[in-house]
């Protein structure tokens, strides 16, 4: 059977490489697996450093099923109409079969480019990977670089198409370095995982992604990637938080109101003598402006509907008041449209101004008189506002 080889580093012997079969899955299939790996139930993953992929000929997917990759292929729904997307080092190593589509990398992959998949943890849904098969996927940093290269021409267009494309790129970066995971198959409508307090399922943070894009490699897409990463948010707790941050503090050319950049999900900045008065030992608001004693909490409809959740929200609001903060508790109705969002923005801007941010309310109101900005803002809302399932009672 044809082997697909992997040289881990210069010290790894060729004989040992021959023991393994290795695939580098890329494109949308790689992103699906990356999202699943962050949850860990179907598959899990770990960084793979100094990897150089050297495949030989692959005649059919039957060869992969024979070595135990059938569950993975079935999860990805691989077929002639949905071929397996693989990456190879150069054009003469491309695989030609209806069930496999290969793309050649023009440059050697730097460290931080790949993740290695492992079997999942859930007994009912886990994909089991054989021990002698190495399956690699793009890391978030490499996936974002490739996406930036692929979508570069659309992002460069004037008008709504270019803006929407740029916002999608920023949104993907926010997810990669955030505390939530979108569904592998329905990412536009469903988030399947939120990190618990103190947990971190990320494979990288925003600094890692920026460092990867700016390093000395010659991979395509780095210029646009760096440009978009300058607007991404590190540690966002949900798709709604990403939307709010970009809508309130994002650049006006992207539809944002350019308010003072908040701290995101960081420990509340308070004096030590006040901490003993609080009901919480640790409290991390969604957005805070400590210099201006103002913060924002987004209360998701379903997550905050129970009596226990309402008591928790009450205690947090009391703690914010004790710490001297003006706190805005927002729900979907406060941000669901341009009119609602702008009313909310003016309330926050007024608080910032009352606590020392000069002319903030007037600056926001002036921006809202600009028809071109309002058009960009409408596109931001249409692109990033998460769909919300409302509860009935």
Short mmCIF file of C-alpha atoms in Angstrom, two decimals:
data_model
loop_
_atom_site.label_atom_id
_atom_site.label_comp_id
_atom_site.label_asym_id
_atom_site.label_seq_id
_atom_site.Cartn_x
_atom_site.Cartn_y
_atom_site.Cartn_z
CA UNK A 1 0.00 0.00 0.00
CA UNK A 2 1.23 3.49 -0.81
CA UNK A 3 2.59 5.34 2.19
CA UNK A 4 2.26 9.02 3.00
CA UNK A 5 5.34 9.95 4.95
CA UNK A 6 6.12 12.52 7.62
CA UNK A 7 9.55 13.73 8.62
CA UNK A 8 9.14 15.21 12.12
CA UNK A 9 12.61 16.81 12.23
CA UNK A 10 16.13 16.30 10.96
CA UNK A 11 16.93 13.75 13.66
CA UNK A 12 14.00 11.45 12.88
CA UNK A 13 15.12 8.42 10.90
CA UNK A 14 13.65 7.60 7.51
CA UNK A 15 12.90 4.08 8.72
CA UNK A 16 10.72 5.42 11.50
CA UNK A 17 8.89 7.70 9.09
CA UNK A 18 8.02 4.69 6.96
CA UNK A 19 6.08 3.24 9.88
CA UNK A 20 3.52 6.03 9.76
CA UNK A 21 0.87 7.17 7.37
CA UNK A 22 0.35 10.93 7.48
CA UNK A 23 -2.34 13.21 6.07
CA UNK A 24 -2.46 16.98 6.15
CA UNK A 25 -6.14 17.92 5.82
CA UNK A 26 -6.71 21.54 4.87
CA UNK A 27 -9.38 24.05 3.86
CA UNK A 28 -12.91 23.98 5.25
CA UNK A 29 -12.51 20.36 6.36
CA UNK A 30 -9.53 21.38 8.47
CA UNK A 31 -11.55 24.18 10.12
CA UNK A 32 -14.38 21.73 10.87
CA UNK A 33 -11.94 19.40 12.57
CA UNK A 34 -10.27 22.27 14.42
CA UNK A 35 -13.62 23.36 15.87
CA UNK A 36 -14.43 19.79 16.87
CA UNK A 37 -10.98 19.38 18.43
CA UNK A 38 -11.50 22.41 20.68
CA UNK A 39 -14.50 20.66 22.21
CA UNK A 40 -12.58 17.39 22.35
CA UNK A 41 -15.48 14.94 22.19
CA UNK A 42 -15.26 13.87 18.54
CA UNK A 43 -11.52 14.48 18.11
CA UNK A 44 -8.85 16.24 20.13
CA UNK A 45 -5.64 17.90 18.97
CA UNK A 46 -2.20 19.10 20.01
CA UNK A 47 0.43 21.31 18.33
CA UNK A 48 2.79 19.56 15.91
CA UNK A 49 6.14 21.33 15.56
CA UNK A 50 8.81 21.15 12.86
CA UNK A 51 6.65 18.99 10.59
CA UNK A 52 7.46 18.49 6.92
CA UNK A 53 4.92 16.50 4.90
CA UNK A 54 6.27 14.26 2.14
CA UNK A 55 3.49 12.19 0.55
CA UNK A 56 3.73 9.55 -2.13
CA UNK A 57 0.95 8.45 -4.51
CA UNK A 58 -2.50 7.72 -3.08
CA UNK A 59 -4.72 5.68 -5.37
CA UNK A 60 -8.07 5.74 -3.52
CA UNK A 61 -9.77 6.37 -0.19
CA UNK A 62 -10.07 2.62 0.27
CA UNK A 63 -6.41 2.65 1.30
CA UNK A 64 -7.26 5.06 4.11
CA UNK A 65 -10.28 3.06 5.21
CA UNK A 66 -8.10 -0.04 5.33
CA UNK A 67 -5.84 1.56 7.95
CA UNK A 68 -8.73 2.71 10.15
CA UNK A 69 -9.62 6.21 8.92
CA UNK A 70 -13.15 5.30 7.82
CA UNK A 71 -14.80 7.03 10.81
CA UNK A 72 -12.97 10.27 10.03
CA UNK A 73 -13.89 10.14 6.34
CA UNK A 74 -17.52 9.44 7.18
CA UNK A 75 -17.65 12.33 9.69
CA UNK A 76 -16.41 14.65 6.94
CA UNK A 77 -18.88 13.06 4.44
CA UNK A 78 -16.09 12.46 1.94
CA UNK A 79 -17.28 11.43 -1.53
CA UNK A 80 -16.50 12.25 -5.17
CA UNK A 81 -18.75 15.32 -4.80
CA UNK A 82 -17.01 16.28 -1.53
CA UNK A 83 -13.39 15.18 -1.98
CA UNK A 84 -10.89 15.04 0.85
CA UNK A 85 -8.81 18.26 0.82
CA UNK A 86 -5.12 17.52 1.37
CA UNK A 87 -2.04 19.72 1.34
CA UNK A 88 1.23 18.58 -0.27
CA UNK A 89 4.62 20.31 -0.45
CA UNK A 90 4.86 20.75 -4.22
CA UNK A 91 2.98 20.26 -7.48
CA UNK A 92 4.66 17.01 -8.58
CA UNK A 93 3.40 15.32 -5.40
CA UNK A 94 -0.23 16.19 -6.01
CA UNK A 95 -2.68 13.28 -5.81
CA UNK A 96 -5.07 12.75 -8.68
CA UNK A 97 -8.29 10.92 -7.80
CA UNK A 98 -11.95 11.95 -7.77
CA UNK A 99 -12.15 11.47 -4.01
CA UNK A 100 -9.06 13.54 -3.12
CA UNK A 101 -8.27 17.14 -3.96
CA UNK A 102 -4.73 18.34 -3.26
CA UNK A 103 -3.15 21.78 -3.08
CA UNK A 104 0.57 22.47 -3.09
CA UNK A 105 2.26 24.74 -0.57
CA UNK A 106 4.83 27.03 -2.11
CA UNK A 107 6.77 27.45 1.15
CA UNK A 108 7.94 25.23 3.99
CA UNK A 109 5.58 25.40 6.93
CA UNK A 110 6.89 27.27 9.98
CA UNK A 111 6.39 26.22 13.59
CA UNK A 112 2.83 26.74 14.76
CA UNK A 113 1.34 25.79 11.40
CA UNK A 114 -0.08 22.36 12.22
CA UNK A 115 -2.13 20.52 14.80
CA UNK A 116 -2.08 16.74 15.15
CA UNK A 117 -5.45 15.07 15.66
CA UNK A 118 -6.08 12.45 18.33
CA UNK A 119 -9.08 10.29 19.15
CA UNK A 120 -12.00 12.03 20.86
CA UNK A 121 -13.03 11.60 24.48
CA UNK A 122 -16.75 10.89 24.21
CA UNK A 123 -17.53 7.16 24.02
CA UNK A 124 -20.61 7.63 21.84
CA UNK A 125 -19.37 10.25 19.36
CA UNK A 126 -15.58 9.88 19.35
CA UNK A 127 -13.63 9.22 16.18
CA UNK A 128 -10.95 6.64 16.90
CA UNK A 129 -7.67 7.24 15.09
CA UNK A 130 -5.21 4.35 14.68
CA UNK A 131 -1.89 4.83 16.53
CA UNK A 132 0.27 4.43 13.42
CA UNK A 133 -1.58 7.13 11.43
CA UNK A 134 -0.78 10.81 11.82
CA UNK A 135 -3.54 13.19 10.78
CA UNK A 136 -2.59 16.87 10.68
CA UNK A 137 -4.82 19.90 10.22
CA UNK A 138 -4.12 23.58 9.81
CA UNK A 139 -3.59 25.44 13.06
CA UNK A 140 -5.82 28.49 13.60
CA UNK A 141 -2.93 30.73 12.57
CA UNK A 142 -2.34 28.88 9.29
CA UNK A 143 -6.07 28.55 8.60
CA UNK A 144 -6.49 32.30 9.06
CA UNK A 145 -3.53 33.03 6.78
CA UNK A 146 -4.96 30.79 4.05
CA UNK A 147 -8.41 32.31 4.47
CA UNK A 148 -6.93 35.80 4.17
CA UNK A 149 -5.17 34.81 0.94
CA UNK A 150 -8.28 33.19 -0.51
CA UNK A 151 -10.62 36.05 0.41
CA UNK A 152 -8.14 38.83 -0.33
CA UNK A 153 -9.67 39.85 -3.68
CA UNK A 154 -13.16 40.08 -2.13
CA UNK A 155 -11.91 42.00 0.90
CA UNK A 156 -10.26 44.54 -1.43
CA UNK A 157 -13.55 45.40 -3.15
CA UNK A 158 -15.33 48.64 -2.41
CA UNK A 159 -18.76 48.59 -0.82
CA UNK A 160 -20.66 46.00 1.17
CA UNK A 161 -19.01 42.89 -0.27
CA UNK A 162 -15.52 44.00 0.70
CA UNK A 163 -16.65 45.14 4.14
CA UNK A 164 -18.59 41.94 4.84
CA UNK A 165 -15.58 39.84 3.83
CA UNK A 166 -13.26 41.80 6.12
CA UNK A 167 -15.70 41.43 9.00
CA UNK A 168 -15.98 37.67 8.45
CA UNK A 169 -12.20 37.38 8.66
CA UNK A 170 -12.10 39.39 11.89
CA UNK A 171 -14.97 37.32 13.29
CA UNK A 172 -13.10 34.07 12.59
CA UNK A 173 -9.99 35.43 14.32
CA UNK A 174 -12.12 36.40 17.33
CA UNK A 175 -13.42 32.85 17.56
CA UNK A 176 -9.96 31.31 17.24
CA UNK A 177 -8.65 33.34 20.17
CA UNK A 178 -11.94 33.50 22.08
CA UNK A 179 -13.69 31.35 24.68
CA UNK A 180 -16.37 29.91 22.39
CA UNK A 181 -16.53 27.46 19.49
CA UNK A 182 -18.90 27.54 16.54
CA UNK A 183 -20.52 24.39 15.24
CA UNK A 184 -18.34 22.66 12.60
CA UNK A 185 -21.26 22.22 10.21
CA UNK A 186 -23.50 25.22 11.01
CA UNK A 187 -21.06 27.91 12.15
CA UNK A 188 -23.28 30.80 11.15
CA UNK A 189 -26.16 29.78 13.39
CA UNK A 190 -24.82 27.67 16.25
CA UNK A 191 -22.20 27.93 18.97
CA UNK A 192 -21.60 24.50 20.51
CA UNK A 193 -19.16 25.26 23.30
CA UNK A 194 -18.30 27.96 25.84
CA UNK A 195 -15.24 27.62 28.04
CA UNK A 196 -15.98 27.30 31.73
CA UNK A 197 -14.46 29.97 34.02
CA UNK A 198 -10.75 29.23 34.36
CA UNK A 199 -10.73 26.82 31.39
CA UNK A 200 -9.08 27.55 28.06
CA UNK A 201 -9.74 25.37 25.01
CA UNK A 202 -7.87 27.66 22.60
CA UNK A 203 -4.95 26.47 20.53
CA UNK A 204 -3.59 30.03 20.35
CA UNK A 205 -4.23 33.58 21.48
CA UNK A 206 -4.25 36.79 19.46
CA UNK A 207 -0.57 37.44 20.13
CA UNK A 208 0.29 33.98 18.74
CA UNK A 209 -1.71 34.62 15.58
CA UNK A 210 -0.06 37.99 15.02
CA UNK A 211 3.40 36.54 15.62
CA UNK A 212 2.75 33.72 13.15
CA UNK A 213 1.53 36.11 10.46
CA UNK A 214 4.43 38.51 10.93
CA UNK A 215 7.21 35.90 11.11
CA UNK A 216 9.78 35.42 8.38
CA UNK A 217 7.87 32.88 6.26
CA UNK A 218 6.75 33.69 2.73
CA UNK A 219 3.26 32.17 2.88
CA UNK A 220 0.60 34.13 1.02
CA UNK A 221 -2.02 36.21 2.84
CA UNK A 222 0.17 37.67 5.60
CA UNK A 223 -0.43 41.35 4.75
CA UNK A 224 -4.22 41.12 4.89
CA UNK A 225 -4.02 38.76 7.89
CA UNK A 226 -2.03 41.30 9.90
CA UNK A 227 -4.39 44.06 8.85
CA UNK A 228 -7.45 42.11 10.03
CA UNK A 229 -5.80 40.84 13.22
CA UNK A 230 -5.28 44.46 14.26
CA UNK A 231 -9.07 44.62 14.74
CA UNK A 232 -9.61 41.21 16.37
CA UNK A 233 -10.46 40.72 20.06
CA UNK A 234 -8.54 38.44 22.40
CA UNK A 235 -10.56 36.44 24.92
CA UNK A 236 -14.07 37.25 23.70
CA UNK A 237 -16.61 35.12 25.56
CA UNK A 238 -19.23 34.67 22.83
CA UNK A 239 -20.26 35.63 19.34
CA UNK A 240 -22.43 38.37 20.83
CA UNK A 241 -19.49 39.78 22.78
CA UNK A 242 -17.43 39.88 19.58
CA UNK A 243 -20.26 41.69 17.82
CA UNK A 244 -20.63 44.22 20.64
CA UNK A 245 -16.91 44.92 20.84
CA UNK A 246 -16.60 45.47 17.11
CA UNK A 247 -19.81 47.54 16.93
CA UNK A 248 -18.92 49.79 19.86
CA UNK A 249 -15.12 50.02 19.73
CA UNK A 250 -14.31 48.99 16.17
CA UNK A 251 -12.98 51.31 13.51
CA UNK A 252 -15.58 53.52 11.74
CA UNK A 253 -14.41 52.29 8.33
CA UNK A 254 -15.57 48.83 9.49
CA UNK A 255 -18.86 50.12 10.89
CA UNK A 256 -17.69 50.51 14.51
CA UNK A 257 -18.27 53.55 16.71
CA UNK A 258 -14.58 53.81 17.74
CA UNK A 259 -15.31 54.13 21.44
CA UNK A 260 -12.37 53.86 23.83
CA UNK A 261 -11.03 50.29 23.69
CA UNK A 262 -12.40 48.28 26.65
CA UNK A 263 -10.81 45.50 28.64
CA UNK A 264 -12.47 42.20 27.67
CA UNK A 265 -13.29 39.54 30.29
CA UNK A 266 -10.54 40.70 32.62
CA UNK A 267 -10.58 40.94 36.38
CA UNK A 268 -12.46 44.02 37.56
CA UNK A 269 -10.08 46.82 38.44
CA UNK A 270 -10.90 47.82 42.04
CA UNK A 271 -9.08 48.89 45.19
CA UNK A 272 -8.01 46.16 47.60
CA UNK A 273 -10.03 47.58 50.49
CA UNK A 274 -13.24 47.32 48.45
CA UNK A 275 -12.75 43.66 47.50
CA UNK A 276 -13.72 42.46 50.97
CA UNK A 277 -17.15 44.09 50.55
CA UNK A 278 -17.98 42.18 47.36
CA UNK A 279 -20.01 39.00 47.10
CA UNK A 280 -17.65 37.63 44.45
CA UNK A 281 -13.97 36.85 44.95
CA UNK A 282 -13.43 37.07 41.21
CA UNK A 283 -15.51 39.15 38.84
CA UNK A 284 -14.82 39.65 35.14
CA UNK A 285 -17.28 41.84 33.24
CA UNK A 286 -17.67 41.37 29.50
CA UNK A 287 -16.36 44.87 28.79
CA UNK A 288 -14.94 47.46 31.16
CA UNK A 289 -13.42 50.91 30.96
CA UNK A 290 -11.63 51.15 34.33
CA UNK A 291 -10.32 54.67 33.68
CA UNK A 292 -13.94 55.80 33.30
CA UNK A 293 -15.63 53.51 35.89
CA UNK A 294 -18.00 52.06 33.29
CA UNK A 295 -18.71 48.47 32.28
CA UNK A 296 -21.04 46.35 30.16
CA UNK A 297 -22.49 42.88 30.77
CA UNK A 298 -24.44 41.05 28.08
CA UNK A 299 -27.16 38.84 29.57
CA UNK A 300 -28.04 36.04 27.17
CA UNK A 301 -31.72 35.26 27.20
CA UNK A 302 -31.67 31.55 28.02
CA UNK A 303 -28.50 31.50 30.12
CA UNK A 304 -29.90 34.17 32.46
CA UNK A 305 -33.53 33.01 32.63
CA UNK A 306 -33.44 30.80 35.73
CA UNK A 307 -33.95 32.01 39.29
CA UNK A 308 -30.37 31.08 40.18
CA UNK A 309 -29.05 33.09 37.24
CA UNK A 310 -31.19 36.09 38.15
CA UNK A 311 -29.85 36.03 41.71
CA UNK A 312 -26.32 35.84 40.34
CA UNK A 313 -26.98 38.82 38.05
CA UNK A 314 -28.38 40.76 41.00
CA UNK A 315 -25.31 40.04 43.10
CA UNK A 316 -22.99 41.11 40.31
CA UNK A 317 -24.85 44.39 39.82
CA UNK A 318 -24.58 45.08 43.54
CA UNK A 319 -20.86 44.37 43.43
CA UNK A 320 -20.41 46.75 40.50
CA UNK A 321 -22.25 49.47 42.41
CA UNK A 322 -20.14 48.83 45.51
CA UNK A 323 -16.98 49.14 43.40
CA UNK A 324 -18.20 52.47 42.07
CA UNK A 325 -18.87 51.39 38.50
CA UNK A 326 -21.72 52.42 36.25
CA UNK A 327 -22.89 49.06 34.89
CA UNK A 328 -25.00 48.50 31.77
CA UNK A 329 -26.77 45.13 31.58
CA UNK A 330 -27.66 44.50 27.95
CA UNK A 331 -29.93 41.99 26.27
CA UNK A 332 -30.74 41.24 22.65
CA UNK A 333 -33.33 44.01 22.39
CA UNK A 334 -30.62 46.55 23.28
CA UNK A 335 -28.42 45.68 20.29
CA UNK A 336 -30.66 43.99 17.71
CA UNK A 337 -30.81 46.91 15.26
CA UNK A 338 -28.95 50.10 14.41
CA UNK A 339 -31.51 52.19 16.33
CA UNK A 340 -31.23 50.01 19.45
CA UNK A 341 -27.46 49.72 19.23
CA UNK A 342 -27.00 53.47 18.86
CA UNK A 343 -29.26 54.24 21.82
CA UNK A 344 -27.13 51.86 23.87
CA UNK A 345 -23.92 53.43 22.56
CA UNK A 346 -25.11 56.90 23.53
CA UNK A 347 -25.88 55.71 27.08
CA UNK A 348 -22.41 54.24 27.42
CA UNK A 349 -20.79 57.31 25.86
CA UNK A 350 -22.63 59.56 28.32
CA UNK A 351 -21.28 57.50 31.23
CA UNK A 352 -17.74 57.63 29.83
CA UNK A 353 -18.04 61.39 29.50
CA UNK A 354 -19.41 61.77 33.02
CA UNK A 355 -16.35 59.91 34.28
CA UNK A 356 -13.85 62.04 32.39
CA UNK A 357 -13.85 61.00 28.71
CA UNK A 358 -14.19 64.40 27.08
CA UNK A 359 -16.78 64.94 24.31
CA UNK A 360 -17.44 61.21 23.85
CA UNK A 361 -21.21 61.55 23.51
CA UNK A 362 -20.88 64.42 21.03
CA UNK A 363 -18.33 62.49 18.99
CA UNK A 364 -20.64 59.48 18.74
CA UNK A 365 -23.62 61.65 17.78
CA UNK A 366 -21.54 63.40 15.12
CA UNK A 367 -20.53 60.05 13.62
CA UNK A 368 -24.16 58.94 13.55
CA UNK A 369 -24.99 61.86 11.26
CA UNK A 370 -22.70 60.47 8.55
CA UNK A 371 -24.75 58.54 5.99
CA UNK A 372 -21.69 56.65 4.74
CA UNK A 373 -20.92 55.49 8.26
CA UNK A 374 -24.52 54.43 8.83
CA UNK A 375 -24.32 52.30 5.70
CA UNK A 376 -21.16 50.60 6.98
CA UNK A 377 -22.75 50.12 10.39
CA UNK A 378 -25.78 48.45 8.82
CA UNK A 379 -23.44 46.05 7.04
CA UNK A 380 -21.63 45.26 10.29
CA UNK A 381 -24.93 44.46 12.00
CA UNK A 382 -26.11 42.33 9.08
CA UNK A 383 -22.82 40.42 9.04
CA UNK A 384 -22.03 39.93 12.72
CA UNK A 385 -25.23 40.07 14.77
CA UNK A 386 -25.74 36.49 16.00
CA UNK A 387 -29.12 34.84 15.43
CA UNK A 388 -30.91 34.56 18.75
CA UNK A 389 -33.44 31.94 19.81
CA UNK A 390 -35.77 33.73 22.22
CA UNK A 391 -37.29 31.92 25.14
CA UNK A 392 -41.08 32.19 25.66
CA UNK A 393 -41.30 32.72 29.41
#
